[in-house]
């Protein structure tokens, strides 16, 4: 039976193609905001990092009322590191809006999200966005989108639906059109097409209750909140329900509160019917994939599988000589408590304390996935240190397997040879190459180990003229040793502030990471040498003063601006014997063993030949 008063629609797209802006336009068109209300742009990107990075990190649900129909809109992440969100929330949808930039066409991560939508048998409606931008070619973007759907195995029915249901939009200007130049200046053609053409939920209103939890929210007051779609029956506030876990175990629970989505918020209600999306309070330790069903007539639903984490990082309490100067929260106990709280909220991460209690291991889907957590913690006032990201291997039939990624680079044809060389040195294999007059499209298969630090090398050899994306593909055979960072580090030999005179003499020997006046400590990485082998340096050395003056004495030292690392770049840069120190305002890199004596002892004990002085 079709629930004709509800539509469940996911919006999927590549990063920065305008998903969240399009939702803003739909909300304004349906009078979601009261007259005169001050509304920030991209209202769904409520997280500070989402607004700064320009990406969606967490999936969110809103609902819109239009022509008597409730449209549940699911805003999904476009970045592969947050694929755990994408896979699950698509289970709540019956159709999807594929949003494509009219100038860029489908981009590599459009492929990642669209593959999941097609596999979930969703009907896909294509929205060609940014038709007003310079270089826009809506017809070409549409053809590329249809070709991509074909490549990803879309059925004839899905392709036919997509060809017949196309909307051309400028989300930032608030209009949607059935033809690029029809002159319409509002969003109603898009809303009309969703209501008239997108499939309504096909459900059994009178059957036994069946609801599956696909997203977890958390409240300090009521604990975990299970959010999911109701597939059959009706759920009431106060109902006693059966909870079936992914492993088949069963427990009874009582619904203490029930909510549905209402524009930008949630509305408490006494019941919710099949086809709608609801939030349930009262299920102890509820988890992704839990099925809430009728105890007398239980319904079985397919368990939800999430791609496993591919990288792990160990969080430790900071042991830096400067600890406590910048952050308020520095203790190991507080760090552990914060990460265990994250385990409650973030089911796509695996968070476990190390057996020796020295730190907490956090496993996620990629560098960005892990760095978003670190960035959130440093903004909360935490100081901590983390080691080099470690790839998670697994064994099958006695063979060691490692995660393999599909990487895509688009660059100027003159740089393609250098890009291929960089990938070859990192263990990558080219799988496709398409050369145009202005751009070369390169595709590679490369172990996740080889991806770390690759972006900066690609940007260097292409002079910043490259677009680089990568997505997890599969677990493949271990690819052997992959070359690590070639150049050695400059390591501070003392705990003092850096002096311009000392830096002036050091910049001829490599690239500096610090500026005059920066606080440094013994064991801190202050630069990179232009040759292999680490080198301890004195960053506080000043000029000897005498009673003689020379003609050049008063000429100021000319320093090149230091290289500044983002959190992701620092994590990709460090080696196994190094750490990243994270504080609210600083990101520093350091050796795990701070003194040169300790490093020499370690090298002797482990049979290493350490060229600590170049």
XYZ file of C-alpha atoms in Angstrom:
614
model
C 0.000 0.000 0.000
C 1.389 3.427 -0.964
C 1.660 6.044 1.781
C 0.760 8.914 -0.575
C 1.198 11.725 1.973
C 4.931 11.004 2.496
C 8.041 11.191 0.298
C 11.469 10.131 1.593
C 14.183 11.751 -0.517
C 17.985 11.602 -0.141
C 20.170 14.294 -1.687
C 23.452 12.877 -2.941
C 26.338 14.632 -4.660
C 30.030 15.325 -4.746
C 31.522 17.651 -2.123
C 30.645 21.309 -2.761
C 28.134 20.780 -5.556
C 25.426 22.559 -3.565
C 23.365 19.932 -1.690
C 22.935 21.905 1.471
C 22.304 25.171 -0.383
C 19.554 23.464 -2.407
C 17.882 22.359 0.834
C 18.003 25.994 2.031
C 16.076 27.003 -1.091
C 13.459 24.287 -0.582
C 12.939 25.371 3.027
C 12.490 29.010 2.056
C 10.055 28.087 -0.742
C 7.824 26.225 1.742
C 7.850 29.037 4.324
C 9.891 27.073 6.855
C 11.169 30.347 8.317
C 8.919 32.925 9.899
C 8.843 36.361 8.334
C 11.856 38.462 9.288
C 13.722 35.492 10.818
C 17.500 35.783 10.451
C 18.681 32.569 8.761
C 22.312 31.659 8.207
C 23.335 30.206 4.880
C 23.573 26.399 4.651
C 21.334 25.866 7.683
C 21.968 22.117 7.655
C 25.706 22.610 8.101
C 25.294 23.403 11.781
C 28.675 21.958 12.759
C 31.461 24.613 12.811
C 33.796 22.369 10.859
C 31.132 21.733 8.210
C 30.776 25.458 7.643
C 34.541 26.062 7.524
C 35.411 23.086 5.324
C 32.363 23.563 3.087
C 31.403 19.895 3.373
C 28.668 17.887 5.046
C 30.056 15.549 7.725
C 26.946 14.298 9.503
C 23.757 13.210 7.764
C 20.721 15.160 8.895
C 16.967 14.836 8.521
C 14.486 17.620 7.945
C 10.933 17.611 6.649
C 9.028 19.973 4.356
C 5.261 20.301 3.954
C 4.193 20.962 0.375
C 0.733 20.474 -1.202
C -0.358 18.341 1.741
C 2.618 15.977 1.364
C 5.361 15.571 3.965
C 8.760 15.442 2.232
C 11.448 13.938 4.460
C 14.777 15.220 3.123
C 17.976 13.371 4.036
C 21.138 15.437 3.536
C 24.048 13.012 3.095
C 27.827 13.482 3.248
C 29.600 13.547 -0.093
C 33.078 12.665 1.191
C 34.174 9.031 1.082
C 35.555 9.167 4.643
C 31.979 9.553 5.866
C 30.655 6.717 3.732
C 29.371 4.934 6.827
C 26.742 7.664 7.057
C 25.814 7.378 3.366
C 25.324 3.620 3.346
C 22.916 3.639 6.251
C 20.785 6.701 5.646
C 19.979 5.674 2.075
C 17.953 2.843 3.620
C 15.452 5.470 4.781
C 14.853 6.813 1.252
C 12.643 5.756 -1.660
C 14.220 8.139 -4.149
C 17.255 10.346 -4.551
C 18.123 13.708 -6.024
C 21.475 13.445 -7.808
C 22.920 16.941 -7.709
C 25.567 17.692 -10.350
C 27.529 20.897 -11.018
C 26.650 22.195 -14.508
C 30.274 23.155 -15.189
C 32.174 20.291 -13.551
C 29.786 17.414 -14.260
C 29.930 14.273 -12.100
C 33.113 14.174 -10.015
C 34.880 11.117 -8.537
C 32.998 11.135 -5.256
C 29.675 11.465 -7.063
C 30.482 7.937 -8.198
C 30.977 6.780 -4.606
C 27.591 8.004 -3.324
C 25.654 7.185 -6.502
C 26.879 3.583 -6.458
C 25.221 3.115 -3.071
C 21.971 4.733 -4.261
C 21.763 2.487 -7.339
C 22.548 -0.609 -5.281
C 19.709 0.377 -2.929
C 17.338 0.393 -5.976
C 16.410 4.053 -5.494
C 14.788 6.021 -8.304
C 17.184 8.837 -9.167
C 16.119 12.303 -10.291
C 18.920 14.449 -11.747
C 19.292 18.086 -10.668
C 21.807 20.050 -12.736
C 22.854 22.833 -10.359
C 24.787 26.097 -10.828
C 23.435 26.654 -14.356
C 24.200 30.375 -13.933
C 27.920 29.878 -13.347
C 30.606 30.717 -15.928
C 31.453 27.723 -18.082
C 28.191 25.918 -17.295
C 27.229 23.235 -19.826
C 23.989 21.652 -18.524
C 23.539 19.324 -21.500
C 27.035 17.887 -21.162
C 26.636 17.493 -17.377
C 23.368 15.571 -17.937
C 24.934 13.246 -20.509
C 27.906 12.568 -18.224
C 25.520 11.811 -15.331
C 23.570 9.288 -17.403
C 26.822 7.687 -18.600
C 27.974 7.401 -14.999
C 24.715 5.723 -13.960
C 25.161 3.251 -16.801
C 28.760 2.529 -15.734
C 27.573 1.846 -12.168
C 25.057 -0.750 -13.319
C 21.802 1.204 -13.121
C 18.793 -0.782 -14.357
C 16.893 0.192 -17.508
C 14.075 1.403 -15.263
C 16.419 3.649 -13.249
C 18.008 5.074 -16.418
C 14.642 5.763 -18.024
C 13.374 7.488 -14.862
C 16.513 9.659 -14.676
C 16.278 10.670 -18.354
C 12.655 11.765 -17.988
C 13.015 13.605 -14.667
C 15.629 16.361 -14.919
C 15.582 19.753 -13.184
C 17.960 22.645 -13.885
C 18.674 24.824 -10.862
C 20.649 27.628 -9.328
C 20.356 26.788 -5.633
C 22.191 29.903 -4.505
C 19.696 32.094 -6.414
C 16.695 30.038 -5.301
C 15.248 28.795 -8.581
C 14.624 25.509 -10.403
C 13.566 25.035 -14.037
C 12.382 22.271 -16.335
C 14.567 23.781 -19.090
C 17.751 25.824 -18.533
C 16.304 28.980 -20.131
C 12.570 28.848 -19.302
C 12.851 31.940 -17.073
C 11.281 30.468 -13.886
C 12.593 32.132 -10.703
C 11.327 29.909 -7.820
C 11.833 26.356 -6.494
C 8.329 25.051 -7.170
C 9.120 22.994 -10.329
C 11.512 20.892 -8.221
C 9.002 20.467 -5.385
C 6.197 19.637 -7.844
C 8.318 16.955 -9.509
C 9.194 15.398 -6.143
C 5.522 15.223 -5.113
C 4.176 14.113 -8.526
C 6.905 11.790 -9.766
C 9.061 10.459 -6.921
C 7.852 7.134 -5.482
C 5.781 7.146 -2.299
C 6.694 4.610 0.426
C 5.212 1.178 -0.338
C 4.308 -0.083 3.144
C 1.917 -2.234 5.126
C 0.047 0.175 7.391
C -1.944 -2.582 9.119
C 0.910 -5.074 9.522
C 3.042 -5.734 12.613
C 5.524 -3.021 13.616
C 8.868 -3.108 11.814
C 11.337 -0.213 12.197
C 15.110 -0.300 11.688
C 17.575 2.013 13.447
C 20.028 3.540 10.943
C 21.349 6.571 12.854
C 22.164 7.126 16.515
C 21.767 10.452 18.274
C 22.840 10.932 21.883
C 21.535 13.048 24.729
C 23.153 13.456 28.147
C 19.655 13.288 29.646
C 18.000 10.325 27.887
C 20.998 8.438 26.412
C 20.918 7.000 22.933
C 18.146 7.939 20.507
C 17.442 5.506 17.672
C 16.464 7.109 14.342
C 15.104 5.106 11.444
C 12.304 4.406 9.030
C 9.121 2.530 9.868
C 8.557 -0.197 7.255
C 5.224 -1.502 8.492
C 2.666 -0.958 11.230
C 2.501 1.924 13.708
C 4.685 2.729 16.720
C 3.105 4.442 19.773
C 4.591 6.301 22.699
C 4.616 3.808 25.605
C 4.610 0.656 23.429
C 6.450 -2.444 24.619
C 8.534 -3.554 21.642
C 10.973 -6.327 20.757
C 14.515 -5.203 19.820
C 16.351 -7.609 17.477
C 20.106 -7.006 17.262
C 22.336 -7.635 14.226
C 23.685 -10.794 15.881
C 20.144 -12.147 16.363
C 19.887 -11.536 20.122
C 16.546 -10.193 21.388
C 15.487 -7.940 24.264
C 12.301 -6.173 25.303
C 12.099 -2.385 25.672
C 9.512 0.354 26.193
C 9.197 3.491 24.053
C 9.594 6.395 26.488
C 9.376 9.211 23.925
C 8.627 9.356 20.218
C 9.514 12.098 17.737
C 9.041 12.789 14.040
C 10.859 15.412 12.000
C 9.238 18.799 11.512
C 11.077 21.261 9.266
C 14.439 21.882 10.991
C 13.534 20.281 14.308
C 11.782 17.312 15.884
C 8.211 17.207 17.107
C 7.118 14.918 19.926
C 4.127 12.787 18.954
C 2.034 9.934 20.330
C 2.390 7.710 17.250
C 4.164 7.409 13.891
C 3.017 5.362 10.913
C 4.723 3.174 8.326
C 6.626 5.180 5.701
C 7.652 7.947 8.097
C 11.019 8.521 9.777
C 10.950 8.564 13.577
C 13.275 9.008 16.569
C 12.743 6.641 19.525
C 13.884 7.242 23.114
C 14.063 4.447 25.688
C 15.969 1.616 23.984
C 19.007 0.891 26.195
C 22.262 0.488 24.253
C 20.458 0.661 20.927
C 22.774 0.274 17.949
C 22.883 0.628 14.176
C 20.839 -2.115 12.535
C 18.562 -2.799 15.516
C 15.058 -3.768 14.434
C 12.137 -2.542 16.588
C 9.242 -4.901 16.048
C 6.046 -6.407 17.471
C 6.840 -8.961 20.231
C 3.948 -11.225 19.170
C 4.568 -11.048 15.403
C 8.260 -10.194 14.970
C 9.389 -9.059 11.516
C 12.870 -9.864 10.204
C 14.830 -7.224 8.265
C 18.255 -7.478 6.618
C 21.092 -6.514 8.954
C 23.028 -3.352 8.088
C 26.644 -3.868 7.080
C 29.110 -0.978 7.274
C 32.480 -0.923 5.523
C 35.177 -1.562 8.144
C 37.633 1.112 9.340
C 40.879 1.212 7.344
C 43.126 3.445 9.496
C 43.802 3.692 13.217
C 45.524 6.312 15.369
C 46.551 6.107 19.021
C 45.565 9.109 21.189
C 47.794 9.740 24.212
C 48.000 12.368 26.928
C 50.532 15.008 25.886
C 54.100 14.659 27.210
C 55.312 17.860 25.547
C 57.483 20.260 27.602
C 54.887 22.928 26.701
C 51.900 20.919 27.919
C 49.213 22.936 29.699
C 50.194 26.316 28.256
C 47.475 26.381 25.617
C 44.712 23.933 26.532
C 42.575 23.471 29.649
C 42.144 19.676 29.494
C 45.431 17.763 29.484
C 44.902 14.646 31.636
C 44.862 11.091 30.327
C 41.657 10.299 32.250
C 39.728 13.190 30.670
C 41.045 12.179 27.230
C 39.818 8.618 27.720
C 36.400 9.786 28.970
C 35.955 12.066 25.958
C 36.826 9.298 23.495
C 34.539 6.796 25.232
C 31.741 9.365 24.943
C 32.517 9.587 21.219
C 32.153 5.804 21.004
C 28.550 6.202 22.162
C 27.746 8.701 19.397
C 29.963 7.674 16.499
C 29.259 4.128 15.427
C 31.453 4.369 12.292
C 34.575 4.537 14.505
C 36.049 1.727 16.576
C 37.408 3.139 19.840
C 39.254 0.910 22.343
C 41.713 1.512 25.181
C 45.136 -0.066 24.667
C 45.861 -3.116 26.873
C 48.725 -1.300 28.642
C 46.455 1.728 29.356
C 48.939 4.140 27.724
C 46.441 5.459 25.199
C 43.228 4.932 23.250
C 43.188 3.510 19.721
C 40.662 5.134 17.370
C 39.978 3.460 14.018
C 38.161 5.230 11.189
C 37.637 5.351 7.439
C 40.394 7.811 6.542
C 42.589 10.715 7.606
C 39.748 13.245 7.266
C 37.373 11.064 9.303
C 39.900 10.913 12.163
C 41.049 14.535 11.927
C 37.470 15.843 12.244
C 37.317 14.225 15.706
C 40.698 15.700 16.665
C 39.650 19.149 15.460
C 36.455 18.956 17.517
C 38.440 17.984 20.631
C 41.050 20.728 20.292
C 38.204 23.263 20.037
C 36.862 21.894 23.311
C 40.188 22.752 25.007
C 41.972 19.374 24.850
C 45.720 18.948 24.503
C 46.909 15.516 23.357
C 49.357 13.768 21.070
C 48.781 11.188 18.337
C 51.058 8.807 16.481
C 51.330 8.061 12.790
C 48.119 6.668 11.240
C 48.395 2.884 10.938
C 46.716 0.901 8.185
C 44.537 -1.967 9.442
C 45.464 -5.278 7.828
C 43.401 -8.446 7.947
C 44.066 -12.125 7.277
C 41.988 -14.394 5.066
C 42.942 -17.995 4.228
C 46.439 -17.356 5.552
C 46.980 -14.344 3.252
C 47.601 -10.817 4.554
C 45.212 -8.296 2.995
C 45.394 -4.499 3.117
C 42.926 -1.752 2.123
C 43.221 -0.588 -1.481
C 41.855 2.712 -2.774
C 40.782 4.049 -6.134
C 42.551 7.367 -6.692
C 41.741 9.939 -9.374
C 43.905 12.872 -10.471
C 42.888 15.522 -12.992
C 45.748 17.775 -14.061
C 47.322 19.701 -16.921
C 48.653 17.232 -19.562
C 52.211 18.551 -19.131
C 52.288 17.243 -15.530
C 50.770 13.804 -16.154
C 54.157 12.048 -16.459
C 55.297 13.394 -13.079
C 51.986 12.374 -11.442
C 52.359 8.823 -12.797
C 55.913 8.718 -11.413
C 54.744 9.878 -7.947
C 52.090 7.138 -7.865
C 54.589 4.521 -9.052
C 56.928 5.364 -6.165
C 53.985 5.054 -3.737
C 52.936 1.584 -4.929
C 50.132 2.739 -7.244
C 49.089 1.129 -10.528
C 47.452 3.180 -13.275
C 44.099 1.719 -14.371
C 42.829 4.388 -16.780
C 44.036 7.502 -18.605
C 42.022 9.952 -20.686
C 43.802 12.933 -22.233
C 41.958 16.077 -23.339
C 43.226 19.361 -24.674
C 43.294 21.066 -21.284
C 42.968 18.235 -18.728
C 44.277 14.706 -18.286
C 42.167 12.277 -16.249
C 44.233 9.603 -14.466
C 42.909 6.711 -12.368
C 45.016 4.523 -10.098
C 44.671 1.584 -7.754
C 46.888 2.192 -4.718
C 47.241 0.767 -1.182
C 45.963 3.086 1.569
C 49.540 3.148 2.927
C 50.656 4.830 -0.271
C 47.950 7.519 -0.068
C 49.407 9.052 3.099
C 51.413 12.146 2.209
C 50.620 11.719 -1.489
C 48.469 14.814 -1.913
C 51.244 17.257 -1.023
C 53.659 15.513 -3.422
C 51.104 15.679 -6.249
C 50.466 19.369 -5.588
C 54.228 20.000 -5.656
C 54.872 18.306 -9.010
C 51.784 19.910 -10.624
C 52.518 23.373 -9.143
C 49.138 23.243 -7.372
C 47.289 22.591 -10.638
C 45.644 19.237 -9.838
C 42.425 17.831 -8.419
C 42.981 14.693 -6.304
C 40.370 12.326 -4.850
C 40.467 8.823 -3.459
C 37.872 6.342 -2.206
C 38.125 2.960 -0.486
C 37.692 0.133 -3.006
C 38.435 -3.234 -1.369
C 40.893 -5.299 0.621
C 43.623 -6.683 -1.644
C 46.882 -8.646 -1.287
C 49.688 -6.982 0.685
C 51.695 -4.884 -1.782
C 55.088 -5.118 -0.041
C 57.219 -2.266 1.237
C 56.291 1.233 0.087
C 58.819 4.074 0.152
C 58.464 6.407 3.135
C 59.486 10.058 3.466
C 62.864 10.474 1.787
C 64.163 13.639 3.465
C 65.312 13.899 7.051
C 63.988 16.307 9.670
C 65.577 19.278 11.409
C 65.149 18.696 15.153
C 65.501 21.367 17.818
C 68.276 20.678 20.343
C 66.950 23.015 23.051
C 63.787 24.484 24.567
C 63.897 28.144 23.547
C 62.248 30.652 21.246
C 63.398 30.623 17.624
C 65.694 33.489 16.553
C 65.725 35.006 13.065
C 69.535 34.849 12.789
C 69.565 31.074 13.439
C 66.691 30.447 11.031
C 68.475 32.460 8.348
C 71.390 30.034 8.421
C 69.084 26.975 8.497
C 66.779 27.868 5.627
C 69.607 27.201 3.132
C 69.630 23.567 4.292
C 65.925 22.807 3.864
C 62.362 23.965 4.499
C 61.460 25.568 7.831
C 58.240 24.910 9.769
C 58.665 27.741 12.306
C 59.038 31.532 12.345
C 61.101 33.837 14.598
C 59.607 34.040 18.096
C 57.915 30.605 17.935
C 58.356 28.509 21.074
C 60.347 25.357 20.385
C 61.467 22.484 22.578
C 64.089 19.768 22.441
C 62.958 17.017 20.064
C 60.491 19.205 18.131
C 60.528 19.091 14.319
C 61.375 22.594 13.120
C 62.012 21.880 9.452
C 62.780 19.358 6.732
C 66.251 18.793 5.355
C 66.904 18.774 1.628
C 68.615 15.361 1.994
C 68.089 12.095 3.935
C 68.991 11.758 7.607
C 67.799 13.717 10.636
C 69.807 16.691 11.913
C 69.676 18.373 15.334
C 69.834 22.156 15.055
C 70.082 25.211 17.303
C 67.139 27.498 16.531
C 68.151 30.036 19.190
C 71.698 30.740 18.033
C 72.363 34.493 17.898
C 75.099 36.503 16.252
C 78.284 37.030 18.226
C 78.514 40.678 19.184
C 81.839 42.473 18.941
C 83.089 46.056 18.951
C 83.605 46.011 15.185
C 80.949 46.965 12.648
C 80.767 45.651 9.127
C 78.997 47.091 6.133
C 76.375 44.288 6.272
C 75.777 44.217 10.032
C 72.479 46.040 9.981
C 70.940 44.255 7.001
C 67.873 42.319 8.209
C 67.774 38.564 7.753
C 65.546 37.676 4.785
C 63.427 34.654 5.710
C 61.154 32.616 3.498
C 57.709 32.160 5.153
C 57.596 28.829 7.012
C 55.591 25.861 5.741
C 52.382 25.630 7.802
C 50.790 22.197 8.191
C 47.086 21.488 8.546
C 46.161 18.668 10.917
C 45.632 16.232 8.013
C 48.962 17.194 6.423
C 50.847 16.745 9.703
C 49.327 13.278 10.227
C 50.391 12.245 6.723
C 53.886 13.738 7.111
C 55.177 12.135 10.314
C 57.135 8.860 10.526
C 56.723 5.951 12.938
C 59.094 7.491 15.515
C 57.291 10.850 15.484
C 54.123 12.329 16.991
C 51.738 15.184 16.267
C 51.070 17.400 19.297
C 47.568 18.895 19.080
C 46.510 21.904 21.185
C 43.675 24.437 20.766
C 45.899 26.853 18.807
C 48.975 24.892 17.714
C 49.847 21.800 15.700
C 53.440 20.736 16.338
C 55.407 17.706 15.176
C 57.983 16.082 17.425
C 60.098 13.004 17.909
C 58.645 10.353 20.219
C 61.959 10.346 22.121
C 62.804 13.990 22.741
C 66.521 13.904 23.586
C 69.254 12.946 21.153
C 70.764 10.598 23.759
C 67.495 8.657 24.037
C 67.216 8.388 20.266
C 70.793 7.120 19.959
C 70.195 4.498 22.680
C 67.033 3.330 20.937
C 68.870 3.097 17.602
C 71.638 0.975 19.151
C 69.168 -1.315 20.958
C 67.187 -1.923 17.767
C 70.172 -2.287 15.491
C 69.335 0.868 13.557
C 71.958 2.998 11.874
C 70.769 6.475 12.838
C 72.339 9.449 11.093
C 71.155 11.858 13.731
C 73.611 14.542 12.771
C 73.338 14.201 9.002
